[in-house]
Tab-separated table of C-alpha atoms in Angstrom:
chain	number	residue	atom	x	y	z
E	1	UNK	CA	0.000	0.000	0.000
E	2	UNK	CA	3.054	2.256	0.237
E	3	UNK	CA	2.828	3.030	-3.488
E	4	UNK	CA	-0.692	4.404	-3.132
E	5	UNK	CA	0.300	6.526	-0.144
E	6	UNK	CA	3.115	8.070	-2.207
E	7	UNK	CA	0.683	8.814	-5.038
E	8	UNK	CA	-1.907	10.372	-2.748
E	9	UNK	CA	0.608	12.534	-0.906
E	10	UNK	CA	1.980	13.827	-4.214
E	11	UNK	CA	-1.599	14.574	-5.300
E	12	UNK	CA	-2.286	16.342	-1.992
E	13	UNK	CA	0.802	18.518	-2.484
E	14	UNK	CA	-0.155	19.507	-6.028
E	15	UNK	CA	-3.966	19.506	-5.943
E	16	UNK	CA	-4.179	16.814	-8.599
E	17	UNK	CA	-6.065	13.525	-8.982
E	18	UNK	CA	-4.846	9.936	-9.114
E	19	UNK	CA	-6.261	6.827	-10.804
E	20	UNK	CA	-8.667	4.755	-8.760
E	21	UNK	CA	-6.941	2.362	-6.394
E	22	UNK	CA	-9.882	-0.004	-6.668
E	23	UNK	CA	-9.229	-0.351	-10.407
E	24	UNK	CA	-5.782	-1.693	-9.578
E	25	UNK	CA	-6.562	-3.498	-6.301
E	26	UNK	CA	-9.871	-5.235	-6.929
E	27	UNK	CA	-10.311	-6.292	-3.302
E	28	UNK	CA	-9.318	-2.936	-1.817
E	29	UNK	CA	-11.137	-2.768	1.519
E	30	UNK	CA	-11.286	-0.868	4.819
E	31	UNK	CA	-8.183	-2.588	6.218
E	32	UNK	CA	-6.254	-1.640	3.082
E	33	UNK	CA	-7.549	1.925	3.304
E	34	UNK	CA	-6.314	2.424	6.836
E	35	UNK	CA	-3.025	0.748	5.938
E	36	UNK	CA	-2.609	3.491	3.331
E	37	UNK	CA	-3.632	6.037	5.959
E	38	UNK	CA	-0.996	4.745	8.396
E	39	UNK	CA	1.650	5.010	5.689
E	40	UNK	CA	0.540	8.572	4.919
E	41	UNK	CA	0.973	9.446	8.591
E	42	UNK	CA	4.507	7.995	8.550
E	43	UNK	CA	5.398	9.956	5.433
E	44	UNK	CA	3.998	13.232	6.723
E	45	UNK	CA	5.705	12.857	10.072
E	46	UNK	CA	8.971	12.087	8.279
E	47	UNK	CA	8.830	15.475	6.582
E	48	UNK	CA	8.201	17.276	9.863
E	49	UNK	CA	4.419	17.546	10.073
E	50	UNK	CA	2.877	17.068	13.514
E	51	UNK	CA	-0.521	15.613	14.364
E	52	UNK	CA	-2.620	18.080	16.368
E	53	UNK	CA	-6.013	16.380	16.181
E	54	UNK	CA	-8.376	14.326	14.027
E	55	UNK	CA	-11.191	14.875	11.557
E	56	UNK	CA	-14.213	12.622	11.423
E	57	UNK	CA	-15.953	12.440	8.085
E	58	UNK	CA	-19.307	11.196	6.838
E	59	UNK	CA	-21.017	11.553	10.202
E	60	UNK	CA	-23.939	13.208	8.401
E	61	UNK	CA	-25.883	10.258	7.014
E	62	UNK	CA	-28.022	12.670	4.951
E	63	UNK	CA	-25.189	12.947	2.431
E	64	UNK	CA	-24.183	9.273	2.247
E	65	UNK	CA	-26.237	8.522	-0.864
E	66	UNK	CA	-24.646	11.406	-2.768
E	67	UNK	CA	-21.145	10.024	-2.240
E	68	UNK	CA	-21.845	6.316	-1.905
E	69	UNK	CA	-20.600	6.440	1.682
E	70	UNK	CA	-21.383	3.603	4.056
E	71	UNK	CA	-19.607	4.577	7.278
E	72	UNK	CA	-17.914	7.466	9.066
E	73	UNK	CA	-14.167	7.759	8.424
E	74	UNK	CA	-11.275	9.562	10.129
E	75	UNK	CA	-7.785	10.963	9.554
E	76	UNK	CA	-5.349	13.163	11.488
E	77	UNK	CA	-5.343	16.946	11.411
E	78	UNK	CA	-1.795	18.292	11.131
E	79	UNK	CA	-0.136	21.502	12.238
E	80	UNK	CA	0.109	22.357	8.534
E	81	UNK	CA	-3.636	21.890	7.988
E	82	UNK	CA	-5.029	23.615	11.104
E	83	UNK	CA	-6.021	27.303	10.948
E	84	UNK	CA	-7.128	29.124	14.107
E	85	UNK	CA	-9.409	31.993	13.071
E	86	UNK	CA	-8.850	35.377	14.700
E	87	UNK	CA	-12.056	36.828	16.152
E	88	UNK	CA	-14.132	34.497	14.012
E	89	UNK	CA	-12.519	35.549	10.728
E	90	UNK	CA	-10.000	33.830	8.471
E	91	UNK	CA	-8.656	34.009	4.930
E	92	UNK	CA	-7.549	30.862	3.139
E	93	UNK	CA	-5.837	30.281	-0.202
E	94	UNK	CA	-7.262	27.430	-2.272
E	95	UNK	CA	-3.953	26.873	-4.052
E	96	UNK	CA	-3.141	23.157	-4.350
E	97	UNK	CA	-6.671	22.154	-3.347
E	98	UNK	CA	-8.487	19.438	-5.307
E	99	UNK	CA	-12.219	19.836	-5.919
E	100	UNK	CA	-12.676	21.666	-2.584
E	101	UNK	CA	-15.915	21.663	-0.594
E	102	UNK	CA	-16.796	23.520	2.613
E	103	UNK	CA	-18.350	21.854	5.665
E	104	UNK	CA	-19.569	23.725	8.779
E	105	UNK	CA	-18.890	21.640	11.862
E	106	UNK	CA	-18.399	21.668	15.637
E	107	UNK	CA	-14.875	21.114	16.937
E	108	UNK	CA	-13.745	20.044	20.380
E	109	UNK	CA	-10.429	20.081	22.197
E	110	UNK	CA	-9.932	17.116	24.493
E	111	UNK	CA	-8.753	17.359	28.082
E	112	UNK	CA	-8.625	13.558	28.424
E	113	UNK	CA	-9.145	10.489	26.217
E	114	UNK	CA	-12.736	9.766	25.220
E	115	UNK	CA	-14.102	6.608	26.923
E	116	UNK	CA	-14.539	3.548	24.719
E	117	UNK	CA	-17.963	1.916	24.321
E	118	UNK	CA	-19.787	4.923	25.760
E	119	UNK	CA	-23.099	6.068	24.308
E	120	UNK	CA	-24.010	8.778	26.828
E	121	UNK	CA	-23.231	12.247	25.396
E	122	UNK	CA	-22.920	13.872	28.829
E	123	UNK	CA	-20.322	11.310	29.933
E	124	UNK	CA	-18.361	11.762	26.712
E	125	UNK	CA	-18.380	15.552	27.126
E	126	UNK	CA	-16.509	15.225	30.430
E	127	UNK	CA	-13.457	14.577	28.245
E	128	UNK	CA	-13.828	17.943	26.475
E	129	UNK	CA	-11.896	21.115	27.336
E	130	UNK	CA	-13.636	23.448	24.888
E	131	UNK	CA	-15.814	23.591	21.811
E	132	UNK	CA	-15.801	25.950	18.835
E	133	UNK	CA	-17.397	26.537	15.441
E	134	UNK	CA	-15.325	25.100	12.618
E	135	UNK	CA	-15.118	24.895	8.853
E	136	UNK	CA	-13.484	21.897	7.300
E	137	UNK	CA	-12.349	22.200	3.707
E	138	UNK	CA	-12.436	18.746	2.202
E	139	UNK	CA	-10.806	17.647	-1.028
E	140	UNK	CA	-10.941	14.499	-3.143
E	141	UNK	CA	-7.998	13.263	-5.198
E	142	UNK	CA	-10.141	10.971	-7.346
E	143	UNK	CA	-11.862	12.527	-10.357
E	144	UNK	CA	-15.376	13.903	-9.841
E	145	UNK	CA	-15.522	12.649	-6.253
E	146	UNK	CA	-16.181	9.139	-7.621
E	147	UNK	CA	-14.554	6.285	-5.731
E	148	UNK	CA	-15.322	3.492	-3.288
E	149	UNK	CA	-16.051	4.171	0.410
E	150	UNK	CA	-12.673	2.699	1.356
E	151	UNK	CA	-10.891	4.997	-1.086
E	152	UNK	CA	-12.421	8.023	0.640
E	153	UNK	CA	-10.777	6.821	3.864
E	154	UNK	CA	-7.444	6.213	2.137
E	155	UNK	CA	-7.566	9.712	0.624
E	156	UNK	CA	-6.808	11.440	3.956
E	157	UNK	CA	-10.501	10.850	4.763
E	158	UNK	CA	-10.816	13.925	2.505
E	159	UNK	CA	-9.166	16.290	5.015
E	160	UNK	CA	-7.427	19.353	3.553
E	161	UNK	CA	-7.832	22.251	6.013
E	162	UNK	CA	-9.587	22.797	9.337
E	163	UNK	CA	-10.510	26.345	10.353
E	164	UNK	CA	-11.454	26.680	14.035
E	165	UNK	CA	-13.175	29.663	15.636
E	166	UNK	CA	-13.141	31.106	19.130
E	167	UNK	CA	-13.166	28.381	21.821
E	168	UNK	CA	-15.831	28.236	24.539
E	169	UNK	CA	-14.893	26.399	27.738
E	170	UNK	CA	-16.765	23.259	28.777
E	171	UNK	CA	-17.074	23.073	32.561
E	172	UNK	CA	-18.682	20.335	34.623
E	173	UNK	CA	-21.621	22.500	35.650
E	174	UNK	CA	-22.770	23.186	32.073
E	175	UNK	CA	-22.515	19.626	30.724
E	176	UNK	CA	-26.133	18.460	31.335
E	177	UNK	CA	-27.578	21.470	29.505
E	178	UNK	CA	-24.770	21.524	26.966
E	179	UNK	CA	-25.443	17.926	25.923
E	180	UNK	CA	-29.007	18.868	25.009
E	181	UNK	CA	-27.907	22.097	23.290
E	182	UNK	CA	-25.446	20.264	21.044
E	183	UNK	CA	-28.187	17.941	19.873
E	184	UNK	CA	-30.735	20.697	19.226
E	185	UNK	CA	-28.559	23.545	17.908
E	186	UNK	CA	-29.034	24.789	14.366
E	187	UNK	CA	-26.664	26.248	11.822
E	188	UNK	CA	-27.144	28.461	8.776
E	189	UNK	CA	-24.549	28.542	6.005
E	190	UNK	CA	-24.275	31.593	3.721
E	191	UNK	CA	-22.151	32.407	0.676
E	192	UNK	CA	-21.563	36.088	-0.050
E	193	UNK	CA	-24.575	36.877	2.102
E	194	UNK	CA	-26.943	34.467	0.350
E	195	UNK	CA	-28.406	31.465	2.219
E	196	UNK	CA	-26.960	28.168	0.972
E	197	UNK	CA	-28.042	25.499	3.457
E	198	UNK	CA	-28.966	24.837	7.053
E	199	UNK	CA	-28.507	21.959	9.458
E	200	UNK	CA	-28.615	20.842	13.068
E	201	UNK	CA	-26.335	19.326	15.663
E	202	UNK	CA	-28.015	15.939	15.548
E	203	UNK	CA	-26.944	15.536	11.905
E	204	UNK	CA	-23.533	14.407	13.221
E	205	UNK	CA	-24.244	10.754	14.122
E	206	UNK	CA	-27.342	11.866	16.067
E	207	UNK	CA	-25.149	13.952	18.410
E	208	UNK	CA	-21.656	15.480	17.972
E	209	UNK	CA	-20.483	13.752	21.153
E	210	UNK	CA	-21.397	10.413	19.578
E	211	UNK	CA	-19.022	11.272	16.727
E	212	UNK	CA	-16.281	11.459	19.360
E	213	UNK	CA	-17.448	8.070	20.611
E	214	UNK	CA	-17.194	6.611	17.096
E	215	UNK	CA	-13.601	7.806	16.881
E	216	UNK	CA	-12.637	6.379	20.269
E	217	UNK	CA	-14.265	3.051	19.419
E	218	UNK	CA	-12.695	2.617	16.002
E	219	UNK	CA	-9.243	3.555	17.290
E	220	UNK	CA	-9.604	0.828	19.917
E	221	UNK	CA	-9.729	-1.658	17.017
E	222	UNK	CA	-6.814	-0.108	15.079
E	223	UNK	CA	-3.530	-0.774	16.895
E	224	UNK	CA	-1.520	0.834	14.092
E	225	UNK	CA	-2.741	4.268	15.243
E	226	UNK	CA	-2.245	6.284	18.426
E	227	UNK	CA	-5.201	6.579	20.768
E	228	UNK	CA	-6.794	9.914	21.550
E	229	UNK	CA	-4.850	12.231	23.857
E	230	UNK	CA	-5.466	15.412	25.825
E	231	UNK	CA	-4.972	18.532	23.726
E	232	UNK	CA	-6.171	17.076	20.435
E	233	UNK	CA	-8.653	19.093	18.383
E	234	UNK	CA	-11.401	16.925	16.922
E	235	UNK	CA	-13.896	18.127	14.337
E	236	UNK	CA	-17.041	16.045	14.221
E	237	UNK	CA	-18.430	16.233	10.683
E	238	UNK	CA	-20.554	18.489	8.544
E	239	UNK	CA	-23.954	19.609	9.775
E	240	UNK	CA	-25.108	20.660	6.290
E	241	UNK	CA	-24.438	19.541	2.755
E	242	UNK	CA	-20.812	19.875	1.641
E	243	UNK	CA	-20.746	22.680	-0.926
E	244	UNK	CA	-18.154	23.671	-3.563
E	245	UNK	CA	-16.032	26.759	-3.003
E	246	UNK	CA	-13.842	28.936	-5.204
E	247	UNK	CA	-11.528	31.932	-4.866
E	248	UNK	CA	-13.227	35.274	-4.287
E	249	UNK	CA	-16.065	33.865	-2.200
E	250	UNK	CA	-16.837	34.651	1.433
E	251	UNK	CA	-18.658	32.022	3.477
E	252	UNK	CA	-20.267	32.521	6.852
E	253	UNK	CA	-21.775	30.153	9.391
E	254	UNK	CA	-24.258	31.180	12.073
E	255	UNK	CA	-25.055	28.908	15.009
E	256	UNK	CA	-28.201	29.148	17.105
E	257	UNK	CA	-28.696	27.450	20.448
E	258	UNK	CA	-25.015	27.094	21.397
E	259	UNK	CA	-23.997	29.555	24.136
E	260	UNK	CA	-21.038	31.702	23.192
E	261	UNK	CA	-20.871	30.523	19.577
E	262	UNK	CA	-21.815	32.910	16.779
E	263	UNK	CA	-20.057	31.393	13.809
E	264	UNK	CA	-17.205	31.897	11.375
E	265	UNK	CA	-16.444	34.027	8.332
E	266	UNK	CA	-14.018	32.546	5.809
E	267	UNK	CA	-12.701	34.305	2.696
E	268	UNK	CA	-11.117	32.303	-0.115
E	269	UNK	CA	-8.269	33.515	-2.337
E	270	UNK	CA	-6.305	31.924	-5.191
């Protein structure tokens, strides 16, 4: 699988596409995909990139049919791919991106590992230091976003950039109410001031905290990867449709029902 990792990393660096792996490996499956992912991690670490968190993809089952997805997927977020927005505003160049889409999400920073086999959002949230609005820019290095579910996972689980807004602390006293707010919150996504889509917190695996649980559980079955650690930033999947972006556009998210969170404004350049 090392060959495919080399191809995908070169495509990531140049914003290009590669031939389908499944056309060359007819039995390419989830184990193969995460073997490629592990090799990508080794290669990126070897050139000095550091893992600072994880992205979870395809937590919004509403978009599975569009992409042929069958399961959530994950990949690291690196110091090179993380952008911390200043006062809710950021500017991002789309140079070397491949078929980029924008996804409004909710990100968390961990203060401790997420418990395995836990389905109670309030218990899971005890592992969270803060939460924040986020935009993930996802890219696909297979033409026209057409590939198998496993190939999506091999392709960095589509991660390209993560833009994170102003953090809001999670303290023990707010967790019972906060668990309900995360489920019920709504989000509006605008482009250049025009409404584009809307969503809700429960679109992420029925609750964003349950996306964290998915990640903890799958990592427990994947010994090739490090477990979750304090300090990691985890983004939990799009709450709306994933929409195409291009230079010159300004996108804005607005959250309702999440205390302290207003949203993000992101401007794209060449």
